[in-house]
Amino acid sequence: MGEYVTHLESAIDATRLPAGTLQTMHAQRPLWVRYDLDAVGKAATPETFIARPATMWRYRELLPVPPDAPLVSLGECLTPLLPAPRLGESLGLDDLWIKDESHLPSGSFKSRGMAMAVTMARHLGVSRLAVPTAGNAGGALAAYAARAGLEAYVFMPADTPVVNQMECVLAGAKVYLVNGLIGDCGAIVRNGVAPMNWFDCSTLKEPYRLEGKKTMGLELAEQLGWFLPDVIVYPTGGGTGLIGMWKAFTELRTLGWLRKERLPRMVAVQSDGCAPIVRAFQAGERFARPWENARTVASGLRVPAAVGDFMMLDALRESGGCALAVPEESIVPAMQEAVKREGISVCPEAGACVAALGELRRSGFIDPQERVVLFNTGAATKYVESLPLRLPTIADPSQVDYARLA
Ligand SMILES: *Cc1c(COP(=O)(O)O)cnc(C)c1O
């Protein structure tokens, strides 16, 4: 195990499980990886990390990878944290930043989790992996499995964006289109564990994808000089990004490395076409009921039920944050507005966050001068179906009427 990992801990009832062997869930709920943070604090300082190569692996004292385990890596960079002044101005925000995860291999932040999960699975002797996916998780698993020389099975709803289908096929995964939603795909993977002898890499059904996502929070802290922002706005599906970041922040707080007392208010954004976490947050509940007839162009947010629902809701409440559903119709226009203003390849999921920011300003949840970080979880270009292109044509290149181009 990672040098400083002490054990795994059930997120629902704190049961301790040994690290160092293959683990999935406990009582149908996710596991935390726990570290000896006192020992980490003696072995490393923020400067230790900064001196190492600029990849997610530089935080190794806070990661589960054993020192002798080879990494499965596609060159995960530190992603840019970009000021967004033009978009900020249009939203009434003076200090808006975008953390651009579209730079990662396979074009989404799912790479962080899958790089970690596949590294750990291979180390623990797994040779066949399977995942249900709304899109990007499948693409990332297929890529990292190929990189590791492991077999991958991917199950996705039939209307998953075509680029996600293509990236899985290219990487040699066995891909199946399922007449159903991600929950149906999840059941296929779960029921196939025994007959197919594959390892289930579903969101939060193994403990290590979360540790990979945690690096998003570590990296953000480092990029801001260990001075976290006031508000983080995050598009929420299965919840690993939100939960992983919150775990990073609480570990950094325990280590005493943060230079600001208050942790960020975490905001979970969903579409009103699929908003189970928002509904549970507003009702004051700790668990979310499954959403019926889930639909949204932001495919990463089309998760009607999540095993980590209570972990998300706990993080939102502990942070003093909130959960917000935006009108489905607002997502693509907001995405386009963001790309137009900043040139950043903003995906529909992050477009939902842009729409949410307008609402959070109007309601007074965010003050104009507060520092806000919006996560762009993936590349816009993976969603070719989201924007119907009706471009004017030039039928005769020798007869261009320039007066009509304006
Ligand atoms: C998976 C995904 C999400 C949702 O992420 P979670 O951390 O699982 O909630 C958001 N955006 C994109 C682009 C995704 O692929």
PDB file of N, CA and C in Angstrom, residues 160-241:
ATOM      1  N   THR A 160     -25.278   7.666 -25.756  1.00  0.00           N
ATOM      2  CA  THR A 160     -24.053   8.303 -25.260  1.00  0.00           C
ATOM      3  C   THR A 160     -23.348   9.018 -26.417  1.00  0.00           C
ATOM      4  N   PRO A 161     -22.747  10.206 -26.152  1.00  0.00           N
ATOM      5  CA  PRO A 161     -22.078  10.941 -27.235  1.00  0.00           C
ATOM      6  C   PRO A 161     -21.144  10.049 -28.056  1.00  0.00           C
ATOM      7  N   VAL A 162     -21.187  10.246 -29.367  1.00  0.00           N
ATOM      8  CA  VAL A 162     -20.483   9.351 -30.287  1.00  0.00           C
ATOM      9  C   VAL A 162     -18.968   9.388 -30.078  1.00  0.00           C
ATOM     10  N   VAL A 163     -18.438  10.523 -29.643  1.00  0.00           N
ATOM     11  CA  VAL A 163     -16.990  10.599 -29.402  1.00  0.00           C
ATOM     12  C   VAL A 163     -16.584   9.649 -28.275  1.00  0.00           C
ATOM     13  N   ASN A 164     -17.434   9.515 -27.262  1.00  0.00           N
ATOM     14  CA  ASN A 164     -17.149   8.564 -26.181  1.00  0.00           C
ATOM     15  C   ASN A 164     -17.165   7.127 -26.703  1.00  0.00           C
ATOM     16  N   GLN A 165     -18.113   6.836 -27.589  1.00  0.00           N
ATOM     17  CA  GLN A 165     -18.158   5.488 -28.175  1.00  0.00           C
ATOM     18  C   GLN A 165     -16.871   5.225 -28.938  1.00  0.00           C
ATOM     19  N   MET A 166     -16.471   6.238 -29.718  1.00  0.00           N
ATOM     20  CA  MET A 166     -15.310   6.085 -30.587  1.00  0.00           C
ATOM     21  C   MET A 166     -14.021   5.890 -29.792  1.00  0.00           C
ATOM     22  N   GLU A 167     -13.846   6.680 -28.736  1.00  0.00           N
ATOM     23  CA  GLU A 167     -12.574   6.570 -28.001  1.00  0.00           C
ATOM     24  C   GLU A 167     -12.444   5.198 -27.341  1.00  0.00           C
ATOM     25  N   CYS A 168     -13.571   4.611 -26.927  1.00  0.00           N
ATOM     26  CA  CYS A 168     -13.523   3.264 -26.338  1.00  0.00           C
ATOM     27  C   CYS A 168     -13.166   2.226 -27.393  1.00  0.00           C
ATOM     28  N   VAL A 169     -13.796   2.353 -28.552  1.00  0.00           N
ATOM     29  CA  VAL A 169     -13.532   1.405 -29.644  1.00  0.00           C
ATOM     30  C   VAL A 169     -12.068   1.495 -30.066  1.00  0.00           C
ATOM     31  N   LEU A 170     -11.570   2.722 -30.231  1.00  0.00           N
ATOM     32  CA  LEU A 170     -10.180   2.909 -30.659  1.00  0.00           C
ATOM     33  C   LEU A 170      -9.206   2.247 -29.697  1.00  0.00           C
ATOM     34  N   ALA A 171      -9.503   2.354 -28.389  1.00  0.00           N
ATOM     35  CA  ALA A 171      -8.579   1.832 -27.385  1.00  0.00           C
ATOM     36  C   ALA A 171      -8.745   0.327 -27.180  1.00  0.00           C
ATOM     37  N   GLY A 172      -9.610  -0.280 -27.982  1.00  0.00           N
ATOM     38  CA  GLY A 172      -9.707  -1.737 -27.955  1.00  0.00           C
ATOM     39  C   GLY A 172     -10.579  -2.303 -26.852  1.00  0.00           C
ATOM     40  N   ALA A 173     -11.392  -1.442 -26.222  1.00  0.00           N
ATOM     41  CA  ALA A 173     -12.305  -1.958 -25.195  1.00  0.00           C
ATOM     42  C   ALA A 173     -13.448  -2.716 -25.872  1.00  0.00           C
ATOM     43  N   LYS A 174     -14.063  -3.612 -25.140  1.00  0.00           N
ATOM     44  CA  LYS A 174     -15.285  -4.243 -25.637  1.00  0.00           C
ATOM     45  C   LYS A 174     -16.438  -3.359 -25.201  1.00  0.00           C
ATOM     46  N   VAL A 175     -17.100  -2.716 -26.163  1.00  0.00           N
ATOM     47  CA  VAL A 175     -18.086  -1.681 -25.865  1.00  0.00           C
ATOM     48  C   VAL A 175     -19.481  -2.162 -26.231  1.00  0.00           C
ATOM     49  N   TYR A 176     -20.426  -1.968 -25.321  1.00  0.00           N
ATOM     50  CA  TYR A 176     -21.810  -2.342 -25.590  1.00  0.00           C
ATOM     51  C   TYR A 176     -22.730  -1.156 -25.361  1.00  0.00           C
ATOM     52  N   LEU A 177     -23.638  -0.927 -26.328  1.00  0.00           N
ATOM     53  CA  LEU A 177     -24.656   0.111 -26.181  1.00  0.00           C
ATOM     54  C   LEU A 177     -25.880  -0.524 -25.539  1.00  0.00           C
ATOM     55  N   VAL A 178     -26.343   0.065 -24.445  1.00  0.00           N
ATOM     56  CA  VAL A 178     -27.404  -0.533 -23.652  1.00  0.00           C
ATOM     57  C   VAL A 178     -28.690   0.275 -23.811  1.00  0.00           C
ATOM     58  N   ASN A 179     -29.771  -0.450 -24.055  1.00  0.00           N
ATOM     59  CA  ASN A 179     -31.081   0.178 -24.147  1.00  0.00           C
ATOM     60  C   ASN A 179     -31.564   0.476 -22.725  1.00  0.00           C
ATOM     61  N   GLY A 180     -31.049   1.582 -22.155  1.00  0.00           N
ATOM     62  CA  GLY A 180     -31.392   1.937 -20.779  1.00  0.00           C
ATOM     63  C   GLY A 180     -30.517   3.080 -20.325  1.00  0.00           C
ATOM     64  N   LEU A 181     -30.530   3.342 -19.012  1.00  0.00           N
ATOM     65  CA  LEU A 181     -29.706   4.425 -18.459  1.00  0.00           C
ATOM     66  C   LEU A 181     -28.498   3.840 -17.726  1.00  0.00           C
ATOM     67  N   ILE A 182     -27.700   4.715 -17.099  1.00  0.00           N
ATOM     68  CA  ILE A 182     -26.452   4.254 -16.503  1.00  0.00           C
ATOM     69  C   ILE A 182     -26.705   3.236 -15.379  1.00  0.00           C
ATOM     70  N   GLY A 183     -27.851   3.350 -14.708  1.00  0.00           N
ATOM     71  CA  GLY A 183     -28.189   2.379 -13.661  1.00  0.00           C
ATOM     72  C   GLY A 183     -28.325   0.968 -14.239  1.00  0.00           C
ATOM     73  N   ASP A 184     -28.907   0.875 -15.435  1.00  0.00           N
ATOM     74  CA  ASP A 184     -29.027  -0.429 -16.093  1.00  0.00           C
ATOM     75  C   ASP A 184     -27.644  -0.970 -16.459  1.00  0.00           C
ATOM     76  N   CYS A 185     -26.784  -0.057 -16.922  1.00  0.00           N
ATOM     77  CA  CYS A 185     -25.406  -0.464 -17.255  1.00  0.00           C
ATOM     78  C   CYS A 185     -24.690  -0.940 -15.991  1.00  0.00           C
ATOM     79  N   GLY A 186     -24.931  -0.246 -14.884  1.00  0.00           N
ATOM     80  CA  GLY A 186     -24.319  -0.611 -13.606  1.00  0.00           C
ATOM     81  C   GLY A 186     -24.733  -2.003 -13.162  1.00  0.00           C
ATOM     82  N   ALA A 187     -26.002  -2.342 -13.376  1.00  0.00           N
ATOM     83  CA  ALA A 187     -26.486  -3.677 -12.991  1.00  0.00           C
ATOM     84  C   ALA A 187     -25.834  -4.754 -13.842  1.00  0.00           C
ATOM     85  N   ILE A 188     -25.633  -4.454 -15.121  1.00  0.00           N
ATOM     86  CA  ILE A 188     -24.965  -5.428 -16.003  1.00  0.00           C
ATOM     87  C   ILE A 188     -23.552  -5.711 -15.486  1.00  0.00           C
ATOM     88  N   VAL A 189     -22.851  -4.662 -15.086  1.00  0.00           N
ATOM     89  CA  VAL A 189     -21.482  -4.846 -14.587  1.00  0.00           C
ATOM     90  C   VAL A 189     -21.500  -5.605 -13.261  1.00  0.00           C
ATOM     91  N   ARG A 190     -22.396  -5.207 -12.363  1.00  0.00           N
ATOM     92  CA  ARG A 190     -22.478  -5.852 -11.040  1.00  0.00           C
ATOM     93  C   ARG A 190     -22.779  -7.346 -11.186  1.00  0.00           C
ATOM     94  N   ASN A 191     -23.772  -7.663 -12.007  1.00  0.00           N
ATOM     95  CA  ASN A 191     -24.164  -9.067 -12.155  1.00  0.00           C
ATOM     96  C   ASN A 191     -23.154  -9.872 -12.961  1.00  0.00           C
ATOM     97  N   GLY A 192     -22.239  -9.178 -13.632  1.00  0.00           N
ATOM     98  CA  GLY A 192     -21.240  -9.882 -14.434  1.00  0.00           C
ATOM     99  C   GLY A 192     -19.966 -10.192 -13.677  1.00  0.00           C
ATOM    100  N   VAL A 193     -19.858  -9.711 -12.444  1.00  0.00           N
ATOM    101  CA  VAL A 193     -18.611  -9.905 -11.693  1.00  0.00           C
ATOM    102  C   VAL A 193     -18.278 -11.389 -11.556  1.00  0.00           C
ATOM    103  N   ALA A 194     -19.265 -12.204 -11.178  1.00  0.00           N
ATOM    104  CA  ALA A 194     -18.992 -13.631 -11.008  1.00  0.00           C
ATOM    105  C   ALA A 194     -18.779 -14.340 -12.354  1.00  0.00           C
ATOM    106  N   PRO A 195     -19.743 -14.265 -13.290  1.00  0.00           N
ATOM    107  CA  PRO A 195     -19.546 -15.023 -14.536  1.00  0.00           C
ATOM    108  C   PRO A 195     -18.385 -14.534 -15.394  1.00  0.00           C
ATOM    109  N   MET A 196     -18.066 -13.236 -15.336  1.00  0.00           N
ATOM    110  CA  MET A 196     -17.027 -12.696 -16.229  1.00  0.00           C
ATOM    111  C   MET A 196     -15.688 -12.478 -15.517  1.00  0.00           C
ATOM    112  N   ASN A 197     -15.705 -12.579 -14.203  1.00  0.00           N
ATOM    113  CA  ASN A 197     -14.476 -12.400 -13.432  1.00  0.00           C
ATOM    114  C   ASN A 197     -13.786 -11.067 -13.734  1.00  0.00           C
ATOM    115  N   TRP A 198     -14.598 -10.016 -13.858  1.00  0.00           N
ATOM    116  CA  TRP A 198     -14.004  -8.697 -14.052  1.00  0.00           C
ATOM    117  C   TRP A 198     -14.080  -7.894 -12.778  1.00  0.00           C
ATOM    118  N   PHE A 199     -13.284  -6.844 -12.697  1.00  0.00           N
ATOM    119  CA  PHE A 199     -13.303  -5.966 -11.530  1.00  0.00           C
ATOM    120  C   PHE A 199     -14.192  -4.764 -11.846  1.00  0.00           C
ATOM    121  N   ASP A 200     -15.110  -4.464 -10.939  1.00  0.00           N
ATOM    122  CA  ASP A 200     -16.101  -3.406 -11.153  1.00  0.00           C
ATOM    123  C   ASP A 200     -15.484  -2.037 -10.828  1.00  0.00           C
ATOM    124  N   CYS A 201     -15.267  -1.229 -11.863  1.00  0.00           N
ATOM    125  CA  CYS A 201     -14.660   0.094 -11.680  1.00  0.00           C
ATOM    126  C   CYS A 201     -15.688   1.215 -11.620  1.00  0.00           C
ATOM    127  N   SER A 202     -16.952   0.880 -11.321  1.00  0.00           N
ATOM    128  CA  SER A 202     -17.994   1.905 -11.204  1.00  0.00           C
ATOM    129  C   SER A 202     -17.598   2.993 -10.213  1.00  0.00           C
ATOM    130  N   THR A 203     -18.105   4.202 -10.445  1.00  0.00           N
ATOM    131  CA  THR A 203     -17.916   5.319  -9.529  1.00  0.00           C
ATOM    132  C   THR A 203     -18.153   4.907  -8.081  1.00  0.00           C
ATOM    133  N   LEU A 204     -17.131   5.063  -7.241  1.00  0.00           N
ATOM    134  CA  LEU A 204     -17.195   4.838  -5.796  1.00  0.00           C
ATOM    135  C   LEU A 204     -17.440   3.389  -5.374  1.00  0.00           C
ATOM    136  N   LYS A 205     -17.397   2.447  -6.334  1.00  0.00           N
ATOM    137  CA  LYS A 205     -17.529   1.045  -5.945  1.00  0.00           C
ATOM    138  C   LYS A 205     -16.165   0.396  -5.747  1.00  0.00           C
ATOM    139  N   GLU A 206     -15.116   1.139  -6.042  1.00  0.00           N
ATOM    140  CA  GLU A 206     -13.770   0.760  -5.591  1.00  0.00           C
ATOM    141  C   GLU A 206     -13.195   2.062  -5.009  1.00  0.00           C
ATOM    142  N   PRO A 207     -12.225   1.965  -4.079  1.00  0.00           N
ATOM    143  CA  PRO A 207     -11.842   3.157  -3.301  1.00  0.00           C
ATOM    144  C   PRO A 207     -10.847   4.106  -3.966  1.00  0.00           C
ATOM    145  N   TYR A 208     -10.302   3.767  -5.122  1.00  0.00           N
ATOM    146  CA  TYR A 208      -9.131   4.528  -5.592  1.00  0.00           C
ATOM    147  C   TYR A 208      -9.406   5.607  -6.626  1.00  0.00           C
ATOM    148  N   ARG A 209     -10.505   5.471  -7.381  1.00  0.00           N
ATOM    149  CA  ARG A 209     -10.836   6.570  -8.298  1.00  0.00           C
ATOM    150  C   ARG A 209     -10.958   7.872  -7.503  1.00  0.00           C
ATOM    151  N   LEU A 210     -11.553   7.758  -6.315  1.00  0.00           N
ATOM    152  CA  LEU A 210     -11.741   8.942  -5.468  1.00  0.00           C
ATOM    153  C   LEU A 210     -10.400   9.585  -5.097  1.00  0.00           C
ATOM    154  N   GLU A 211      -9.398   8.749  -4.830  1.00  0.00           N
ATOM    155  CA  GLU A 211      -8.070   9.287  -4.464  1.00  0.00           C
ATOM    156  C   GLU A 211      -7.433   9.995  -5.670  1.00  0.00           C
ATOM    157  N   GLY A 212      -7.732   9.505  -6.868  1.00  0.00           N
ATOM    158  CA  GLY A 212      -7.241  10.192  -8.066  1.00  0.00           C
ATOM    159  C   GLY A 212      -7.904  11.551  -8.219  1.00  0.00           C
ATOM    160  N   LYS A 213      -9.203  11.598  -7.991  1.00  0.00           N
ATOM    161  CA  LYS A 213      -9.947  12.860  -8.102  1.00  0.00           C
ATOM    162  C   LYS A 213      -9.510  13.842  -7.028  1.00  0.00           C
ATOM    163  N   LYS A 214      -9.047  13.293  -5.922  1.00  0.00           N
ATOM    164  CA  LYS A 214      -8.577  14.136  -4.818  1.00  0.00           C
ATOM    165  C   LYS A 214      -7.462  15.075  -5.283  1.00  0.00           C
ATOM    166  N   THR A 215      -6.683  14.614  -6.260  1.00  0.00           N
ATOM    167  CA  THR A 215      -5.555  15.444  -6.708  1.00  0.00           C
ATOM    168  C   THR A 215      -6.025  16.771  -7.306  1.00  0.00           C
ATOM    169  N   MET A 216      -7.295  16.819  -7.751  1.00  0.00           N
ATOM    170  CA  MET A 216      -7.858  18.091  -8.237  1.00  0.00           C
ATOM    171  C   MET A 216      -7.837  19.146  -7.140  1.00  0.00           C
ATOM    172  N   GLY A 217      -8.190  18.715  -5.934  1.00  0.00           N
ATOM    173  CA  GLY A 217      -8.208  19.641  -4.795  1.00  0.00           C
ATOM    174  C   GLY A 217      -6.800  19.985  -4.322  1.00  0.00           C
ATOM    175  N   LEU A 218      -5.906  19.002  -4.323  1.00  0.00           N
ATOM    176  CA  LEU A 218      -4.518  19.254  -3.902  1.00  0.00           C
ATOM    177  C   LEU A 218      -3.869  20.247  -4.857  1.00  0.00           C
ATOM    178  N   GLU A 219      -4.118  20.007  -6.144  1.00  0.00           N
ATOM    179  CA  GLU A 219      -3.522  20.843  -7.179  1.00  0.00           C
ATOM    180  C   GLU A 219      -4.049  22.277  -7.104  1.00  0.00           C
ATOM    181  N   LEU A 220      -5.351  22.398  -6.886  1.00  0.00           N
ATOM    182  CA  LEU A 220      -5.945  23.735  -6.776  1.00  0.00           C
ATOM    183  C   LEU A 220      -5.315  24.497  -5.608  1.00  0.00           C
ATOM    184  N   ALA A 221      -5.171  23.802  -4.473  1.00  0.00           N
ATOM    185  CA  ALA A 221      -4.570  24.436  -3.291  1.00  0.00           C
ATOM    186  C   ALA A 221      -3.153  24.909  -3.609  1.00  0.00           C
ATOM    187  N   GLU A 222      -2.405  24.030  -4.259  1.00  0.00           N
ATOM    188  CA  GLU A 222      -1.023  24.398  -4.600  1.00  0.00           C
ATOM    189  C   GLU A 222      -0.994  25.601  -5.538  1.00  0.00           C
ATOM    190  N   GLN A 223      -1.840  25.583  -6.566  1.00  0.00           N
ATOM    191  CA  GLN A 223      -1.834  26.670  -7.550  1.00  0.00           C
ATOM    192  C   GLN A 223      -2.237  28.014  -6.943  1.00  0.00           C
ATOM    193  N   LEU A 224      -3.020  27.963  -5.869  1.00  0.00           N
ATOM    194  CA  LEU A 224      -3.446  29.213  -5.224  1.00  0.00           C
ATOM    195  C   LEU A 224      -2.599  29.514  -3.983  1.00  0.00           C
ATOM    196  N   GLY A 225      -1.409  28.922  -3.917  1.00  0.00           N
ATOM    197  CA  GLY A 225      -0.516  29.202  -2.786  1.00  0.00           C
ATOM    198  C   GLY A 225      -1.091  28.746  -1.456  1.00  0.00           C
ATOM    199  N   TRP A 226      -1.858  27.634  -1.478  1.00  0.00           N
ATOM    200  CA  TRP A 226      -2.450  27.033  -0.265  1.00  0.00           C
ATOM    201  C   TRP A 226      -3.461  27.969   0.380  1.00  0.00           C
ATOM    202  N   PHE A 227      -4.072  28.795  -0.473  1.00  0.00           N
ATOM    203  CA  PHE A 227      -5.062  29.773  -0.047  1.00  0.00           C
ATOM    204  C   PHE A 227      -6.318  29.476  -0.871  1.00  0.00           C
ATOM    205  N   LEU A 228      -7.220  28.657  -0.322  1.00  0.00           N
ATOM    206  CA  LEU A 228      -8.340  28.153  -1.119  1.00  0.00           C
ATOM    207  C   LEU A 228      -9.364  29.254  -1.421  1.00  0.00           C
ATOM    208  N   PRO A 229     -10.116  29.094  -2.513  1.00  0.00           N
ATOM    209  CA  PRO A 229     -11.099  30.129  -2.893  1.00  0.00           C
ATOM    210  C   PRO A 229     -12.304  30.153  -1.948  1.00  0.00           C
ATOM    211  N   ASP A 230     -13.149  31.156  -2.121  1.00  0.00           N
ATOM    212  CA  ASP A 230     -14.357  31.257  -1.288  1.00  0.00           C
ATOM    213  C   ASP A 230     -15.409  30.239  -1.709  1.00  0.00           C
ATOM    214  N   VAL A 231     -15.537  30.060  -3.029  1.00  0.00           N
ATOM    215  CA  VAL A 231     -16.602  29.200  -3.553  1.00  0.00           C
ATOM    216  C   VAL A 231     -16.044  28.322  -4.680  1.00  0.00           C
ATOM    217  N   ILE A 232     -16.462  27.049  -4.684  1.00  0.00           N
ATOM    218  CA  ILE A 232     -16.151  26.155  -5.803  1.00  0.00           C
ATOM    219  C   ILE A 232     -17.464  25.694  -6.420  1.00  0.00           C
ATOM    220  N   VAL A 233     -17.562  25.839  -7.731  1.00  0.00           N
ATOM    221  CA  VAL A 233     -18.789  25.449  -8.425  1.00  0.00           C
ATOM    222  C   VAL A 233     -18.458  24.243  -9.291  1.00  0.00           C
ATOM    223  N   TYR A 234     -19.199  23.162  -9.070  1.00  0.00           N
ATOM    224  CA  TYR A 234     -18.815  21.883  -9.644  1.00  0.00           C
ATOM    225  C   TYR A 234     -20.015  21.133 -10.223  1.00  0.00           C
ATOM    226  N   PRO A 235     -19.900  20.662 -11.475  1.00  0.00           N
ATOM    227  CA  PRO A 235     -21.006  19.886 -12.070  1.00  0.00           C
ATOM    228  C   PRO A 235     -21.018  18.471 -11.498  1.00  0.00           C
ATOM    229  N   THR A 236     -22.144  18.063 -10.951  1.00  0.00           N
ATOM    230  CA  THR A 236     -22.177  16.862 -10.119  1.00  0.00           C
ATOM    231  C   THR A 236     -23.019  15.748 -10.715  1.00  0.00           C
ATOM    232  N   GLY A 237     -22.385  14.597 -10.904  1.00  0.00           N
ATOM    233  CA  GLY A 237     -23.087  13.398 -11.360  1.00  0.00           C
ATOM    234  C   GLY A 237     -22.978  12.344 -10.281  1.00  0.00           C
ATOM    235  N   GLY A 238     -21.997  11.447 -10.425  1.00  0.00           N
ATOM    236  CA  GLY A 238     -21.758  10.418  -9.409  1.00  0.00           C
ATOM    237  C   GLY A 238     -21.105  10.967  -8.159  1.00  0.00           C
ATOM    238  N   GLY A 239     -20.452  12.101  -8.278  1.00  0.00           N
ATOM    239  CA  GLY A 239     -19.983  12.808  -7.089  1.00  0.00           C
ATOM    240  C   GLY A 239     -18.514  12.673  -6.736  1.00  0.00           C
ATOM    241  N   THR A 240     -17.735  11.899  -7.518  1.00  0.00           N
ATOM    242  CA  THR A 240     -16.340  11.699  -7.094  1.00  0.00           C
ATOM    243  C   THR A 240     -15.535  12.998  -7.066  1.00  0.00           C
ATOM    244  N   GLY A 241     -15.826  13.906  -7.980  1.00  0.00           N
ATOM    245  CA  GLY A 241     -15.067  15.151  -8.027  1.00  0.00           C
ATOM    246  C   GLY A 241     -15.303  15.970  -6.770  1.00  0.00           C
TER     247      GLY A 241
END
